[in-house]
């Protein structure tokens, strides 16, 4: 706290692996939702919205991770 707050330091940026991992987990959660609840009970629209939300969020996170990986300097 002292270093970041009082001395004006900045937190290091999140690595690209963080975004790819979260994105992959969101995509797997969407797939598992379809597998575990195949007929989406009595509300198929809710299942479609939830699966779409997981898919969109996962795709965006993976894209952000790919962009951040491209900006990461290569180590020798």
Short mmCIF file of C-alpha atoms in Angstrom, two decimals:
data_model
loop_
_atom_site.label_atom_id
_atom_site.label_comp_id
_atom_site.label_asym_id
_atom_site.label_seq_id
_atom_site.Cartn_x
_atom_site.Cartn_y
_atom_site.Cartn_z
CA UNK A 1 0.00 0.00 0.00
CA UNK A 2 2.77 2.41 0.89
CA UNK A 3 4.56 1.93 -2.41
CA UNK A 4 1.52 2.11 -4.67
CA UNK A 5 -0.63 4.62 -2.87
CA UNK A 6 1.50 7.06 -0.96
CA UNK A 7 4.65 7.09 -3.08
CA UNK A 8 2.87 7.36 -6.42
CA UNK A 9 3.94 4.00 -7.81
CA UNK A 10 1.97 2.25 -10.49
CA UNK A 11 0.78 -1.31 -10.48
CA UNK A 12 2.34 -3.50 -13.17
CA UNK A 13 0.12 -4.29 -16.16
CA UNK A 14 -1.59 -7.67 -16.31
CA UNK A 15 0.18 -10.19 -18.55
CA UNK A 16 -1.48 -11.44 -21.72
CA UNK A 17 -1.78 -14.94 -20.23
CA UNK A 18 -4.28 -13.61 -17.70
CA UNK A 19 -6.71 -12.52 -20.40
CA UNK A 20 -6.31 -15.70 -22.45
CA UNK A 21 -6.92 -17.85 -19.38
CA UNK A 22 -10.05 -15.96 -18.36
CA UNK A 23 -11.34 -15.98 -21.93
CA UNK A 24 -10.81 -19.71 -22.27
CA UNK A 25 -12.57 -20.29 -18.96
CA UNK A 26 -15.56 -18.23 -20.12
CA UNK A 27 -15.79 -20.20 -23.36
CA UNK A 28 -15.60 -23.49 -21.47
CA UNK A 29 -18.30 -22.26 -19.08
CA UNK A 30 -20.56 -21.53 -22.06
CA UNK A 31 -19.94 -24.97 -23.52
CA UNK A 32 -20.55 -26.66 -20.18
CA UNK A 33 -23.79 -24.75 -19.77
CA UNK A 34 -25.02 -26.17 -23.05
CA UNK A 35 -23.86 -29.68 -22.16
CA UNK A 36 -25.22 -29.71 -18.61
CA UNK A 37 -28.55 -28.04 -19.40
CA UNK A 38 -29.29 -29.27 -22.94
CA UNK A 39 -32.89 -28.09 -23.18
CA UNK A 40 -32.48 -25.04 -20.94
CA UNK A 41 -35.41 -26.01 -18.76
CA UNK A 42 -38.56 -24.01 -19.45
CA UNK A 43 -36.81 -20.80 -20.56
CA UNK A 44 -34.78 -21.43 -23.73
CA UNK A 45 -34.32 -17.68 -24.34
CA UNK A 46 -32.47 -17.33 -21.03
CA UNK A 47 -30.15 -20.20 -21.99
CA UNK A 48 -29.44 -18.62 -25.36
CA UNK A 49 -28.67 -15.25 -23.77
CA UNK A 50 -26.38 -16.80 -21.17
CA UNK A 51 -24.51 -18.93 -23.67
CA UNK A 52 -24.10 -15.92 -25.97
CA UNK A 53 -22.84 -13.80 -23.08
CA UNK A 54 -20.20 -16.39 -22.18
CA UNK A 55 -19.17 -16.69 -25.82
CA UNK A 56 -18.88 -12.95 -26.40
CA UNK A 57 -17.03 -12.31 -23.14
CA UNK A 58 -14.63 -15.19 -23.78
CA UNK A 59 -13.94 -14.10 -27.34
CA UNK A 60 -13.27 -10.51 -26.29
CA UNK A 61 -10.89 -11.59 -23.52
CA UNK A 62 -8.97 -13.89 -25.86
CA UNK A 63 -8.74 -11.09 -28.44
CA UNK A 64 -7.42 -8.68 -25.80
CA UNK A 65 -4.86 -11.29 -24.76
CA UNK A 66 -3.76 -11.70 -28.37
CA UNK A 67 -3.37 -7.96 -28.81
CA UNK A 68 -1.39 -7.66 -25.59
CA UNK A 69 0.84 -10.57 -26.64
CA UNK A 70 1.63 -8.78 -29.89
CA UNK A 71 2.68 -5.69 -27.95
CA UNK A 72 4.88 -7.62 -25.52
CA UNK A 73 8.57 -7.07 -26.33
CA UNK A 74 10.50 -10.19 -27.23
CA UNK A 75 13.02 -11.39 -24.69
CA UNK A 76 16.50 -12.37 -25.78
#
